[in-house]
GROMACS .gro file of C-alpha atoms in nm:
model
  192
    1UNK     CA    1  -0.938  -6.053  -2.480
    2UNK     CA    2  -1.299  -6.003  -2.571
    3UNK     CA    3  -1.503  -5.703  -2.472
    4UNK     CA    4  -1.828  -5.865  -2.578
    5UNK     CA    5  -2.103  -5.940  -2.331
    6UNK     CA    6  -2.071  -6.313  -2.406
    7UNK     CA    7  -1.915  -6.536  -2.144
    8UNK     CA    8  -1.538  -6.526  -2.195
    9UNK     CA    9  -1.368  -6.839  -2.319
   10UNK     CA   10  -1.118  -7.018  -2.097
   11UNK     CA   11  -0.839  -6.867  -2.308
   12UNK     CA   12  -0.981  -6.517  -2.258
   13UNK     CA   13  -1.014  -6.580  -1.882
   14UNK     CA   14  -0.650  -6.687  -1.868
   15UNK     CA   15  -0.538  -6.380  -2.060
   16UNK     CA   16  -0.743  -6.150  -1.841
   17UNK     CA   17  -0.599  -6.293  -1.521
   18UNK     CA   18  -0.247  -6.301  -1.664
   19UNK     CA   19  -0.277  -5.931  -1.756
   20UNK     CA   20  -0.404  -5.843  -1.410
   21UNK     CA   21  -0.133  -6.040  -1.233
   22UNK     CA   22   0.151  -5.928  -1.463
   23UNK     CA   23   0.045  -5.565  -1.420
   24UNK     CA   24   0.027  -5.598  -1.042
   25UNK     CA   25   0.351  -5.788  -0.982
   26UNK     CA   26   0.549  -5.786  -1.305
   27UNK     CA   27   0.598  -6.059  -1.560
   28UNK     CA   28   0.874  -6.234  -1.366
   29UNK     CA   29   0.687  -6.197  -1.037
   30UNK     CA   30   0.405  -6.428  -1.147
   31UNK     CA   31   0.418  -6.803  -1.203
   32UNK     CA   32   0.197  -7.022  -1.417
   33UNK     CA   33   0.060  -7.187  -1.103
   34UNK     CA   34  -0.077  -6.850  -0.985
   35UNK     CA   35  -0.236  -6.777  -1.321
   36UNK     CA   36  -0.389  -7.123  -1.330
   37UNK     CA   37  -0.522  -7.088  -0.976
   38UNK     CA   38  -0.682  -6.757  -1.065
   39UNK     CA   39  -0.891  -6.929  -1.335
   40UNK     CA   40  -0.947  -7.256  -1.152
   41UNK     CA   41  -0.705  -7.485  -1.333
   42UNK     CA   42  -0.361  -7.621  -1.254
   43UNK     CA   43  -0.058  -7.426  -1.368
   44UNK     CA   44   0.048  -7.705  -1.604
   45UNK     CA   45  -0.308  -7.701  -1.741
   46UNK     CA   46  -0.229  -7.362  -1.892
   47UNK     CA   47  -0.001  -7.534  -2.141
   48UNK     CA   48  -0.309  -7.673  -2.316
   49UNK     CA   49  -0.390  -7.311  -2.406
   50UNK     CA   50  -0.050  -7.141  -2.431
   51UNK     CA   51   0.309  -7.247  -2.487
   52UNK     CA   52   0.405  -7.051  -2.175
   53UNK     CA   53   0.403  -6.712  -2.007
   54UNK     CA   54   0.593  -6.556  -2.299
   55UNK     CA   55   0.314  -6.660  -2.534
   56UNK     CA   56   0.054  -6.507  -2.302
   57UNK     CA   57   0.243  -6.179  -2.285
   58UNK     CA   58   0.282  -6.169  -2.663
   59UNK     CA   59  -0.085  -6.241  -2.722
   60UNK     CA   60  -0.185  -5.970  -2.474
   61UNK     CA   61   0.037  -5.697  -2.619
   62UNK     CA   62  -0.001  -5.785  -2.987
   63UNK     CA   63  -0.373  -5.842  -2.930
   64UNK     CA   64  -0.440  -5.501  -2.781
   65UNK     CA   65  -0.245  -5.329  -3.057
   66UNK     CA   66  -0.445  -5.520  -3.318
   67UNK     CA   67  -0.770  -5.437  -3.140
   68UNK     CA   68  -0.692  -5.065  -3.124
   69UNK     CA   69  -0.598  -5.053  -3.492
   70UNK     CA   70  -0.902  -5.254  -3.605
   71UNK     CA   71  -1.133  -5.042  -3.390
   72UNK     CA   72  -0.973  -4.723  -3.517
   73UNK     CA   73  -1.017  -4.828  -3.879
   74UNK     CA   74  -1.379  -4.920  -3.813
   75UNK     CA   75  -1.443  -4.582  -3.653
   76UNK     CA   76  -1.290  -4.401  -3.950
   77UNK     CA   77  -1.515  -4.594  -4.190
   78UNK     CA   78  -1.830  -4.544  -3.981
   79UNK     CA   79  -1.786  -4.167  -3.958
   80UNK     CA   80  -1.806  -4.148  -4.340
   81UNK     CA   81  -1.539  -3.887  -4.400
   82UNK     CA   82  -1.638  -3.622  -4.147
   83UNK     CA   83  -1.304  -3.557  -3.973
   84UNK     CA   84  -1.462  -3.398  -3.663
   85UNK     CA   85  -1.683  -3.704  -3.613
   86UNK     CA   86  -1.392  -3.938  -3.681
   87UNK     CA   87  -1.173  -3.764  -3.424
   88UNK     CA   88  -1.450  -3.769  -3.163
   89UNK     CA   89  -1.505  -4.138  -3.230
   90UNK     CA   90  -1.133  -4.216  -3.209
   91UNK     CA   91  -1.110  -4.029  -2.880
   92UNK     CA   92  -1.412  -4.212  -2.740
   93UNK     CA   93  -1.271  -4.548  -2.847
   94UNK     CA   94  -0.933  -4.480  -2.692
   95UNK     CA   95  -1.094  -4.359  -2.371
   96UNK     CA   96  -1.290  -4.685  -2.352
   97UNK     CA   97  -0.965  -4.877  -2.397
   98UNK     CA   98  -0.786  -4.665  -2.137
   99UNK     CA   99  -1.059  -4.710  -1.877
  100UNK     CA  100  -1.142  -5.073  -1.948
  101UNK     CA  101  -0.791  -5.210  -2.004
  102UNK     CA  102  -0.578  -5.037  -1.744
  103UNK     CA  103  -0.383  -5.356  -1.674
  104UNK     CA  104  -0.281  -5.378  -2.039
  105UNK     CA  105  -0.154  -5.020  -2.036
  106UNK     CA  106   0.058  -5.096  -1.730
  107UNK     CA  107   0.173  -5.421  -1.884
  108UNK     CA  108   0.274  -5.248  -2.206
  109UNK     CA  109   0.466  -4.979  -2.017
  110UNK     CA  110   0.657  -5.230  -1.805
  111UNK     CA  111   0.692  -5.544  -2.011
  112UNK     CA  112   0.712  -5.460  -2.383
  113UNK     CA  113   1.087  -5.519  -2.377
  114UNK     CA  114   1.026  -5.879  -2.261
  115UNK     CA  115   0.867  -5.974  -2.593
  116UNK     CA  116   1.061  -6.160  -2.857
  117UNK     CA  117   1.199  -5.921  -3.120
  118UNK     CA  118   0.945  -6.032  -3.381
  119UNK     CA  119   0.650  -5.974  -3.145
  120UNK     CA  120   0.787  -5.639  -3.026
  121UNK     CA  121   0.835  -5.526  -3.387
  122UNK     CA  122   0.480  -5.632  -3.469
  123UNK     CA  123   0.343  -5.433  -3.173
  124UNK     CA  124   0.540  -5.125  -3.286
  125UNK     CA  125   0.423  -5.167  -3.646
  126UNK     CA  126   0.058  -5.189  -3.538
  127UNK     CA  127   0.102  -4.888  -3.310
  128UNK     CA  128   0.254  -4.681  -3.592
  129UNK     CA  129  -0.044  -4.763  -3.813
  130UNK     CA  130  -0.281  -4.661  -3.533
  131UNK     CA  131  -0.096  -4.331  -3.488
  132UNK     CA  132  -0.116  -4.268  -3.863
  133UNK     CA  133  -0.497  -4.301  -3.850
  134UNK     CA  134  -0.509  -4.024  -3.595
  135UNK     CA  135  -0.250  -3.805  -3.769
  136UNK     CA  136  -0.444  -3.818  -4.097
  137UNK     CA  137  -0.768  -3.716  -3.926
  138UNK     CA  138  -0.613  -3.435  -3.724
  139UNK     CA  139  -0.436  -3.302  -4.035
  140UNK     CA  140  -0.772  -3.288  -4.212
  141UNK     CA  141  -0.910  -3.081  -3.926
  142UNK     CA  142  -0.598  -2.863  -3.900
  143UNK     CA  143  -0.441  -2.844  -4.248
  144UNK     CA  144  -0.251  -2.532  -4.144
  145UNK     CA  145  -0.050  -2.728  -3.886
  146UNK     CA  146   0.261  -2.918  -3.986
  147UNK     CA  147   0.273  -3.295  -3.970
  148UNK     CA  148   0.543  -3.302  -3.700
  149UNK     CA  149   0.336  -3.084  -3.468
  150UNK     CA  150   0.025  -3.294  -3.528
  151UNK     CA  151   0.222  -3.613  -3.456
  152UNK     CA  152   0.352  -3.467  -3.128
  153UNK     CA  153  -0.003  -3.369  -3.032
  154UNK     CA  154  -0.138  -3.719  -3.110
  155UNK     CA  155   0.132  -3.879  -2.896
  156UNK     CA  156   0.067  -3.628  -2.616
  157UNK     CA  157  -0.304  -3.714  -2.619
  158UNK     CA  158  -0.217  -4.085  -2.604
  159UNK     CA  159   0.005  -4.011  -2.305
  160UNK     CA  160  -0.279  -3.826  -2.138
  161UNK     CA  161  -0.536  -4.096  -2.204
  162UNK     CA  162  -0.298  -4.381  -2.121
  163UNK     CA  163  -0.218  -4.226  -1.783
  164UNK     CA  164  -0.544  -4.369  -1.646
  165UNK     CA  165  -0.382  -4.655  -1.452
  166UNK     CA  166  -0.219  -4.386  -1.240
  167UNK     CA  167  -0.529  -4.173  -1.181
  168UNK     CA  168  -0.736  -4.165  -0.868
  169UNK     CA  169  -1.086  -4.288  -0.938
  170UNK     CA  170  -1.346  -4.022  -1.006
  171UNK     CA  171  -1.593  -4.279  -1.123
  172UNK     CA  172  -1.619  -4.397  -1.480
  173UNK     CA  173  -1.858  -4.133  -1.611
  174UNK     CA  174  -1.672  -3.837  -1.458
  175UNK     CA  175  -1.332  -3.968  -1.569
  176UNK     CA  176  -1.458  -4.036  -1.919
  177UNK     CA  177  -1.605  -3.687  -1.947
  178UNK     CA  178  -1.289  -3.521  -1.817
  179UNK     CA  179  -1.060  -3.720  -2.048
  180UNK     CA  180  -1.282  -3.637  -2.346
  181UNK     CA  181  -1.268  -3.263  -2.270
  182UNK     CA  182  -0.892  -3.274  -2.217
  183UNK     CA  183  -0.827  -3.464  -2.541
  184UNK     CA  184  -1.046  -3.230  -2.747
  185UNK     CA  185  -0.881  -2.934  -2.575
  186UNK     CA  186  -0.536  -3.061  -2.669
  187UNK     CA  187  -0.633  -3.096  -3.034
  188UNK     CA  188  -0.810  -2.759  -3.022
  189UNK     CA  189  -0.484  -2.599  -2.907
  190UNK     CA  190  -0.335  -2.678  -3.249
  191UNK     CA  191  -0.532  -2.391  -3.403
  192UNK     CA  192  -0.421  -2.130  -3.150
   0.00000   0.00000   0.00000
């Protein structure tokens, strides 16, 4: 799915509606006719864009993992080696994901096991690489802390940030600010 301001393509519209519907009612609780209706085409018309629901699910879950990793790598490069800036940028990027793609977080939590083995392995591989970006940055900031502890902290922060589908709405700005403070606080606790 695209986060650009440009008008989404038909394929992106289908993926967006599929994510919303799958998150709301589960993968097996949604038919292609419903997805098609949500974007103004017939259910069978979806097959011009995707081989089926399985292909949509795979593209959604692999796609978000690719997007997080690519964005994380870009943020590391843009911060030009300053680990504090890199970590702040990574946190901001993940908060944007968590607030903008709540349906994908829910979908990942509930439906990852529905992917074909090859797609599920790819998602896990991309996620491990994304975690490693964070671990490397946090270890630069806290060289006195062991790798295992840093890794636990990174996963804990992901759990915190990815809990957003379950949070009551405070409004975007207030939620973003709170999540940012909490994430920085968690990493700051490593030096205590």
